[in-house]
């Protein structure tokens, strides 16, 4: 039996002792217009009750054969959070994704990104697909599975007899999800599919990167800074993984009705293209490419981040009534007269002027002071409109904020292999019946070989030892 047991894992939520009322009640209700509703939601979705509730996907078996690709890892992590049994298959030396880490920071054999996204709730086995014996073991595992996730070059597994057509003949219910930036057919898949597949490729092809960066139309920005910027996270991988998990869920729903599996060709840039707002349509209609806007927005403005005494804060007041309200709060009736309608405020050349005029006001106050000022204005019976603000937060700000502690957005886990670590809680933690959960953080390379190969293939210790000596495991 695996050495992961519930009594070995000390899961601690980053929040207040739930047995103590103190001011927790006030924080739960907050500024809610319906206190009883807030209490009902808290009582029925309280993440402290997660482990007393069932799991939605506890009858799903997933094989994750991702390699060097967090899109596949994120997809299987989402499924694992919801209860799927995920078997993470790595080569004998481990996945290169374990080595990707800021400044080379490692905890034992694993970097921070893999600990956050790569290993949670997953059993880890090794299997050398370069060997005939390894391919045979892999086939036998997939025979038992509902889902296979892979991120290899298009056609790579098929060339070894492990493609969808090969595997579905022995497992007609298999859901085979292949993730690659170029997809698995088309001209670009043939031209570029043989090169490594990285997040930055997905970002570059997904168009959003082309409009991310310092504003091209702001004369105060030096010309050398006006160039595309990638996202601060691995957004291409995350979007690709999220869409993959969603597609797998839909395919599983269909399988439960019909018994039939299917092939899913998931291209992360297409995921980015699907959330690219109006960029493609604007070009299609006008023949012009949308310029990089930075913190400006050519559809709604002001809708921007501005400097304040203690950092940056968000300010929104883009409709005519809301713009009038913002000008009144700032005591700047001249701005309302100068830019009276949405048309003037959406003129790209005007937006830097408006931005800097707003900052002349906001730089004199902290983000909390601005919030208090705007909240007080919102309660005036003669207010002209609604203004919204919100502080731009750093990791320190997030971990110190009571709101996230009360919602138990982070958990501290005493992991038997990696020690005491803080990680994000499941995004699906606040569900009344089947919430997601973090059961363990990660496992070392091949830590579950004995348990998984015995459970599913009936292979004992001595055989496993021989296979390891032969380089199969």
Coordinates of C-alpha atoms in Angstrom, one line a residue, residues 12-471:
X12 CA -3.3 23.5 8.2
X13 CA -5.3 26.3 6.8
X14 CA -3.9 29.8 6.7
X15 CA -6.6 31.4 8.7
X16 CA -8.2 31.8 12.1
X17 CA -9.2 28.9 14.4
X18 CA -12.7 28.2 13.3
X19 CA -13.8 27.3 16.8
X20 CA -13.2 30.9 17.8
X21 CA -15.9 33.4 16.8
X22 CA -14.0 36.7 17.7
X23 CA -14.3 39.1 14.8
X24 CA -14.5 36.3 12.2
X25 CA -18.2 36.8 11.9
X26 CA -17.8 40.4 11.0
X27 CA -15.2 39.6 8.4
X28 CA -17.4 36.9 6.8
X29 CA -20.3 39.3 6.4
X30 CA -18.0 42.2 5.5
X31 CA -19.8 44.9 3.5
X32 CA -22.3 42.5 2.1
X33 CA -25.7 43.8 1.5
X34 CA -27.3 40.5 2.7
X35 CA -25.5 39.3 5.9
X36 CA -27.6 36.2 6.2
X37 CA -26.6 35.2 2.6
X38 CA -22.9 35.6 3.4
X39 CA -23.3 33.5 6.5
X40 CA -25.1 30.8 4.5
X41 CA -22.4 30.7 1.9
X42 CA -19.7 30.5 4.6
X43 CA -21.4 27.7 6.5
X44 CA -22.1 25.6 3.4
X45 CA -18.8 26.1 1.6
X46 CA -16.4 26.5 4.5
X47 CA -13.1 24.9 3.3
X48 CA -12.4 23.6 6.8
X49 CA -15.1 21.0 6.0
X50 CA -13.5 19.8 2.7
X51 CA -12.3 16.4 4.0
X52 CA -15.8 15.6 5.3
X53 CA -17.2 15.8 1.8
X54 CA -17.0 13.4 -1.2
X55 CA -14.9 14.0 -4.4
X56 CA -16.6 14.6 -7.7
X57 CA -14.1 12.6 -9.9
X58 CA -13.1 9.8 -7.5
X59 CA -14.0 7.2 -10.2
X60 CA -11.6 8.6 -12.8
X61 CA -8.1 7.3 -13.5
X62 CA -5.7 9.6 -15.3
X63 CA -2.3 8.9 -16.8
X64 CA -0.2 12.1 -17.1
X65 CA 2.7 11.5 -19.4
X66 CA 3.6 15.2 -19.7
X67 CA 7.2 16.1 -20.2
X68 CA 8.7 19.5 -19.7
X69 CA 5.3 21.1 -20.1
X70 CA 3.2 22.7 -17.4
X71 CA 0.1 22.7 -19.6
X72 CA -0.3 19.0 -19.1
X73 CA 0.7 19.2 -15.5
X74 CA -1.8 21.9 -14.7
X75 CA -4.6 19.9 -16.5
X76 CA -4.0 16.8 -14.5
X77 CA -3.6 18.9 -11.3
X78 CA -7.1 20.3 -11.7
X79 CA -8.5 16.8 -12.2
X80 CA -6.5 15.5 -9.2
X81 CA -7.9 18.3 -7.0
X82 CA -11.4 17.1 -7.8
X83 CA -10.6 13.6 -6.8
X84 CA -9.3 11.8 -9.9
X85 CA -6.5 9.3 -9.3
X86 CA -3.6 10.7 -11.3
X87 CA -0.6 8.5 -12.1
X88 CA 2.3 10.8 -13.1
X89 CA 4.6 8.9 -15.5
X90 CA 8.2 10.3 -15.7
X91 CA 11.4 9.0 -17.3
X92 CA 13.7 7.2 -14.8
X93 CA 15.7 10.4 -14.2
X94 CA 12.6 12.5 -13.6
X95 CA 10.8 15.1 -15.7
X96 CA 12.9 18.2 -16.7
X97 CA 10.0 20.3 -15.4
X98 CA 11.2 19.5 -11.9
X99 CA 14.4 21.5 -12.6
X100 CA 12.5 24.7 -13.7
X101 CA 12.7 27.0 -10.6
X102 CA 13.4 30.7 -9.8
X103 CA 17.2 31.2 -9.2
X104 CA 17.6 27.4 -9.3
X105 CA 15.9 27.1 -5.9
X106 CA 15.2 23.4 -5.2
X107 CA 13.6 21.5 -2.3
X108 CA 15.4 18.1 -2.5
X109 CA 14.9 16.9 -6.2
X110 CA 12.2 19.4 -7.1
X111 CA 11.8 23.1 -8.0
X112 CA 9.1 25.4 -6.7
X113 CA 6.9 25.4 -9.9
X114 CA 6.6 21.6 -9.9
X115 CA 5.8 21.6 -6.2
X116 CA 3.0 24.1 -6.8
X117 CA 1.6 22.7 -10.1
X118 CA 3.3 19.5 -11.1
X119 CA 2.8 17.0 -8.3
X120 CA -0.2 17.7 -6.1
X121 CA -2.4 14.8 -5.3
X122 CA -0.5 12.6 -7.9
X123 CA 1.2 9.2 -7.6
X124 CA 4.6 9.2 -9.3
X125 CA 6.0 6.3 -11.2
X126 CA 8.9 6.0 -13.7
X127 CA 8.8 4.3 -17.1
X128 CA 11.3 4.4 -19.9
X129 CA 9.4 4.7 -23.1
X130 CA 12.6 4.3 -25.1
X131 CA 12.7 0.6 -24.2
X132 CA 10.4 -2.1 -25.5
X133 CA 9.6 -3.3 -22.0
X134 CA 8.8 0.3 -20.9
X135 CA 6.4 0.8 -23.8
X136 CA 4.7 -2.5 -22.8
X137 CA 4.2 -1.4 -19.2
X138 CA 2.9 1.9 -20.4
X139 CA 0.4 0.2 -22.7
X140 CA -0.9 -1.9 -19.9
X141 CA -1.3 1.1 -17.6
X142 CA -3.2 3.0 -20.2
X143 CA -5.5 0.0 -20.7
X144 CA -6.8 0.6 -17.2
X145 CA -7.2 4.4 -17.5
X146 CA -10.0 6.7 -18.4
X147 CA -7.6 9.5 -19.5
X148 CA -4.2 9.9 -21.0
X149 CA -2.5 13.3 -21.1
X150 CA 0.7 13.8 -23.2
X151 CA 2.7 16.8 -24.4
X152 CA 5.2 15.2 -26.8
X153 CA 5.9 16.4 -30.3
X154 CA 3.0 15.6 -32.7
X155 CA 3.1 12.0 -33.7
X156 CA 6.0 11.0 -31.4
X157 CA 4.0 8.5 -29.3
X158 CA 2.3 7.2 -32.5
X159 CA 5.7 6.5 -33.9
X160 CA 6.3 4.1 -31.0
X161 CA 3.0 2.4 -31.3
X162 CA 1.5 4.4 -28.5
X163 CA -0.8 6.8 -30.4
X164 CA -4.5 7.1 -29.9
X165 CA -5.4 4.6 -32.7
X166 CA -3.1 2.0 -31.2
X167 CA -4.3 2.5 -27.6
X168 CA -8.0 2.8 -28.3
X169 CA -8.1 -0.6 -29.9
X170 CA -7.4 -2.1 -26.4
X171 CA -9.3 0.6 -24.5
X172 CA -12.3 2.0 -26.5
X173 CA -13.2 4.3 -23.6
X174 CA -9.9 6.1 -23.5
X175 CA -9.9 9.9 -23.6
X176 CA -6.5 10.8 -25.2
X177 CA -5.6 14.5 -24.7
X178 CA -2.6 15.6 -26.7
X179 CA -1.3 19.1 -25.9
X180 CA 1.1 21.0 -28.2
X181 CA 1.4 24.6 -29.3
X182 CA 1.1 23.8 -33.0
X183 CA -1.6 21.2 -32.6
X184 CA -1.5 17.8 -34.2
X185 CA -2.3 18.7 -37.8
X186 CA -1.9 21.7 -40.1
X187 CA 1.0 23.3 -41.9
X188 CA 2.7 24.7 -38.8
X189 CA 2.5 21.4 -37.0
X190 CA 4.5 19.9 -39.8
X191 CA 6.9 22.8 -40.1
X192 CA 7.6 23.5 -36.4
X193 CA 6.2 20.6 -34.5
X194 CA 9.6 18.9 -34.2
X195 CA 11.0 21.7 -32.0
X196 CA 10.6 21.9 -28.2
X197 CA 7.2 23.2 -27.1
X198 CA 7.5 26.1 -24.6
X199 CA 5.1 28.5 -22.9
X200 CA 6.6 31.5 -24.7
X201 CA 5.7 29.9 -28.0
X202 CA 2.1 29.7 -27.0
X203 CA 2.2 33.3 -25.7
X204 CA 3.8 34.6 -28.9
X205 CA 1.3 32.8 -31.2
X206 CA -1.7 33.6 -29.0
X207 CA -1.8 37.3 -30.0
X208 CA -2.2 38.7 -26.5
X209 CA 1.5 39.2 -26.1
X210 CA 1.4 41.6 -29.1
X211 CA -0.6 44.1 -27.1
X212 CA 1.1 43.6 -23.8
X213 CA 3.7 46.1 -22.8
X214 CA 4.4 49.8 -22.5
X215 CA 1.8 52.0 -24.4
X216 CA 2.9 52.8 -27.9
X217 CA 1.0 56.1 -28.0
X218 CA 2.3 57.6 -24.8
X219 CA 4.9 60.2 -25.7
X220 CA 6.5 60.0 -22.2
X221 CA 7.5 56.3 -22.7
X222 CA 11.0 56.0 -24.3
X223 CA 10.9 54.4 -27.7
X224 CA 13.2 51.5 -26.7
X225 CA 10.6 50.4 -24.1
X226 CA 7.8 50.1 -26.6
X227 CA 8.0 46.4 -27.4
X228 CA 5.9 43.3 -26.7
X229 CA 6.2 41.7 -23.2
X230 CA 5.3 38.2 -22.1
X231 CA 3.0 37.6 -19.2
X232 CA 4.6 37.5 -15.7
X233 CA 3.4 33.9 -15.3
X234 CA 3.4 30.9 -17.8
X235 CA 0.1 32.0 -19.1
X236 CA 0.2 30.0 -22.3
X237 CA 0.7 26.8 -20.3
X238 CA -1.9 27.7 -17.8
X239 CA -4.6 28.5 -20.3
X240 CA -3.7 25.4 -22.4
X241 CA -3.9 23.2 -19.3
X242 CA -7.2 24.7 -18.2
X243 CA -8.8 24.2 -21.6
X244 CA -7.5 20.7 -21.7
X245 CA -9.0 19.9 -18.3
X246 CA -12.3 21.3 -19.4
X247 CA -12.3 19.3 -22.6
X248 CA -11.4 16.1 -20.7
X249 CA -14.3 16.8 -18.3
X250 CA -16.7 17.1 -21.2
X251 CA -15.3 14.0 -22.9
X252 CA -15.7 12.1 -19.6
X253 CA -19.3 13.3 -19.3
X254 CA -20.0 11.9 -22.8
X255 CA -18.1 8.7 -21.9
X256 CA -20.3 8.1 -18.9
X257 CA -23.4 8.3 -21.2
X258 CA -22.0 6.2 -24.1
X259 CA -18.9 4.3 -23.0
X260 CA -17.0 5.9 -25.8
X261 CA -13.7 7.8 -25.4
X262 CA -12.2 10.3 -27.9
X263 CA -9.1 12.2 -29.0
X264 CA -8.6 15.8 -27.9
X265 CA -6.1 17.9 -29.8
X266 CA -5.4 20.9 -27.5
X267 CA -3.4 23.8 -28.8
X268 CA -2.6 26.4 -26.0
X269 CA -2.4 29.4 -28.4
X270 CA -6.0 28.7 -29.4
X271 CA -6.9 29.0 -25.8
X272 CA -5.3 32.4 -25.7
X273 CA -6.9 33.4 -28.9
X274 CA -10.3 32.6 -27.5
X275 CA -9.8 35.1 -24.6
X276 CA -8.1 37.8 -26.6
X277 CA -11.1 40.2 -26.3
X278 CA -11.7 42.2 -29.5
X279 CA -8.1 42.1 -31.0
X280 CA -8.9 39.8 -34.0
X281 CA -12.3 41.3 -34.6
X282 CA -10.9 44.8 -34.6
X283 CA -8.3 44.0 -37.2
X284 CA -10.9 42.1 -39.3
X285 CA -13.3 45.0 -39.3
X286 CA -10.8 47.9 -39.6
X287 CA -7.7 46.5 -41.2
X288 CA -5.7 48.1 -38.3
X289 CA -3.7 46.3 -35.6
X290 CA -4.5 47.3 -32.0
X291 CA -1.6 49.2 -30.5
X292 CA -0.1 48.2 -27.2
X293 CA -2.1 50.1 -24.5
X294 CA -0.2 49.3 -21.3
X295 CA -2.4 50.4 -18.5
X296 CA -4.7 52.3 -20.9
X297 CA -7.7 50.7 -22.5
X298 CA -9.2 51.7 -25.9
X299 CA -12.6 50.2 -25.1
X300 CA -13.2 51.6 -21.6
X301 CA -11.3 54.5 -19.9
X302 CA -10.4 55.5 -17.3
X303 CA -10.0 51.8 -16.4
X304 CA -6.4 51.8 -15.3
X305 CA -3.8 51.5 -12.6
X306 CA -2.4 54.7 -11.2
X307 CA 0.3 55.6 -8.7
X308 CA -0.6 56.3 -5.1
X309 CA 1.4 56.9 -1.9
X310 CA 2.0 53.3 -1.1
X311 CA 2.2 51.7 -4.6
X312 CA -0.5 51.4 -7.3
X313 CA -4.2 51.2 -7.2
X314 CA -6.9 50.6 -9.8
X315 CA -9.3 53.4 -10.8
X316 CA -12.4 52.9 -12.9
X317 CA -14.9 55.6 -14.0
X318 CA -15.4 55.2 -17.7
X319 CA -19.1 55.9 -18.4
X320 CA -20.1 59.6 -18.4
X321 CA -21.9 59.5 -15.0
X322 CA -19.0 57.6 -13.4
X323 CA -16.4 60.0 -15.0
X324 CA -18.4 62.9 -13.6
X325 CA -18.2 61.2 -10.2
X326 CA -14.5 60.7 -10.4
X327 CA -13.9 64.3 -11.4
X328 CA -16.1 65.5 -8.5
X329 CA -14.1 63.3 -6.0
X330 CA -10.8 64.8 -7.4
X331 CA -12.4 68.3 -7.4
X332 CA -11.5 68.6 -11.1
X333 CA -14.5 69.9 -13.0
X334 CA -12.1 71.1 -15.7
X335 CA -11.3 67.5 -16.6
X336 CA -15.0 66.7 -17.1
X337 CA -15.4 69.7 -19.3
X338 CA -12.3 68.9 -21.3
X339 CA -13.2 65.2 -21.8
X340 CA -17.0 65.2 -21.5
X341 CA -17.9 62.0 -23.4
X342 CA -16.6 58.5 -23.9
X343 CA -15.5 59.5 -27.4
X344 CA -12.9 62.0 -26.0
X345 CA -11.8 59.5 -23.3
X346 CA -11.3 56.7 -25.8
X347 CA -9.2 58.8 -28.1
X348 CA -5.7 57.2 -27.7
X349 CA -3.8 60.5 -27.6
X350 CA -6.0 61.8 -24.8
X351 CA -5.5 58.8 -22.5
X352 CA -2.0 59.6 -21.3
X353 CA -3.1 63.1 -20.5
X354 CA -6.1 61.8 -18.4
X355 CA -3.9 59.2 -16.7
X356 CA -1.3 61.7 -15.6
X357 CA -4.0 64.2 -14.4
X358 CA -5.6 61.4 -12.3
X359 CA -2.2 60.5 -10.8
X360 CA -1.6 64.2 -9.7
X361 CA -4.5 63.5 -7.4
X362 CA -3.9 59.8 -6.4
X363 CA -0.2 60.3 -5.6
X364 CA -1.2 62.3 -2.5
X365 CA -3.1 59.4 -0.9
X366 CA -2.6 55.8 0.1
X367 CA -4.7 53.1 -1.5
X368 CA -6.7 52.7 1.8
X369 CA -7.3 56.5 1.9
X370 CA -8.6 56.5 -1.7
X371 CA -10.9 53.5 -0.9
X372 CA -12.3 55.4 2.1
X373 CA -12.8 58.5 0.1
X374 CA -14.5 56.7 -2.8
X375 CA -16.7 54.6 -0.4
X376 CA -17.8 57.8 1.4
X377 CA -18.7 59.3 -1.9
X378 CA -20.7 56.3 -2.9
X379 CA -23.0 56.8 0.1
X380 CA -23.9 60.4 -0.8
X381 CA -27.5 60.7 -1.9
X382 CA -26.5 63.1 -4.7
X383 CA -23.6 61.2 -6.1
X384 CA -23.2 61.5 -9.9
X385 CA -22.0 57.9 -10.5
X386 CA -19.9 55.0 -9.2
X387 CA -16.1 54.9 -9.0
X388 CA -14.2 51.7 -8.3
X389 CA -10.8 51.3 -6.8
X390 CA -8.6 48.4 -5.7
X391 CA -5.0 48.1 -4.6
X392 CA -2.4 46.3 -6.7
X393 CA -1.1 43.6 -4.4
X394 CA 2.3 41.9 -4.0
X395 CA 2.8 38.4 -2.7
X396 CA 3.4 39.8 0.8
X397 CA 0.2 41.9 0.6
X398 CA -1.7 38.8 -0.4
X399 CA -0.4 36.6 2.5
X400 CA -1.0 39.3 5.0
X401 CA -4.6 40.1 4.0
X402 CA -7.2 38.7 6.3
X403 CA -9.7 38.2 3.4
X404 CA -7.6 35.4 1.9
X405 CA -7.0 33.9 5.3
X406 CA -10.7 33.8 6.1
X407 CA -11.4 32.2 2.7
X408 CA -8.5 29.7 3.3
X409 CA -7.0 30.5 -0.1
X410 CA -3.7 29.0 1.0
X411 CA -2.8 25.9 2.9
X412 CA 0.3 24.9 4.9
X413 CA 1.1 21.2 4.5
X414 CA 3.6 19.2 6.4
X415 CA 4.6 17.0 3.5
X416 CA 6.4 13.7 4.5
X417 CA 9.0 14.3 1.7
X418 CA 9.3 18.0 1.1
X419 CA 8.6 19.4 4.6
X420 CA 6.4 22.2 5.7
X421 CA 5.2 24.2 2.6
X422 CA 2.6 26.8 1.9
X423 CA 0.7 26.4 -1.4
X424 CA -2.4 27.7 -3.0
X425 CA -5.6 25.8 -2.0
X426 CA -7.8 24.3 -4.7
X427 CA -9.6 26.8 -6.8
X428 CA -12.7 24.6 -6.3
X429 CA -12.5 24.5 -2.5
X430 CA -15.7 26.5 -2.0
X431 CA -18.3 24.0 -3.2
X432 CA -21.2 22.9 -1.1
X433 CA -21.0 19.2 -2.0
X434 CA -17.9 18.1 -3.8
X435 CA -15.1 20.7 -3.2
X436 CA -11.6 20.3 -4.5
X437 CA -8.7 19.8 -2.1
X438 CA -5.0 19.4 -1.7
X439 CA -4.2 16.1 -0.1
X440 CA -0.4 16.1 -0.6
X441 CA 2.0 18.4 -2.4
X442 CA 4.3 16.1 -4.4
X443 CA 6.1 12.8 -4.5
X444 CA 9.8 12.0 -5.3
X445 CA 10.7 10.5 -8.7
X446 CA 9.4 7.0 -8.9
X447 CA 8.1 7.0 -5.3
X448 CA 5.0 5.0 -6.1
X449 CA 6.4 2.5 -8.5
X450 CA 5.8 -0.4 -6.1
X451 CA 2.3 0.7 -5.1
X452 CA 1.0 1.5 -8.6
X453 CA 2.6 -1.4 -10.6
X454 CA 1.4 -3.8 -8.0
X455 CA -2.1 -2.4 -7.8
X456 CA -2.7 -2.2 -11.6
X457 CA -0.4 -4.7 -13.2
X458 CA 0.3 -7.1 -10.4
X459 CA 4.1 -6.7 -10.6
X460 CA 6.0 -7.5 -7.4
X461 CA 9.1 -6.1 -5.8
X462 CA 11.7 -8.5 -7.3
X463 CA 10.4 -7.9 -10.8
X464 CA 10.4 -4.1 -10.3
X465 CA 14.0 -4.3 -9.0
X466 CA 15.0 -6.2 -12.1
X467 CA 13.2 -3.7 -14.4
X468 CA 15.0 -0.8 -12.6
X469 CA 18.4 -2.5 -13.1
X470 CA 17.6 -2.8 -16.8
X471 CA 16.8 0.9 -17.1

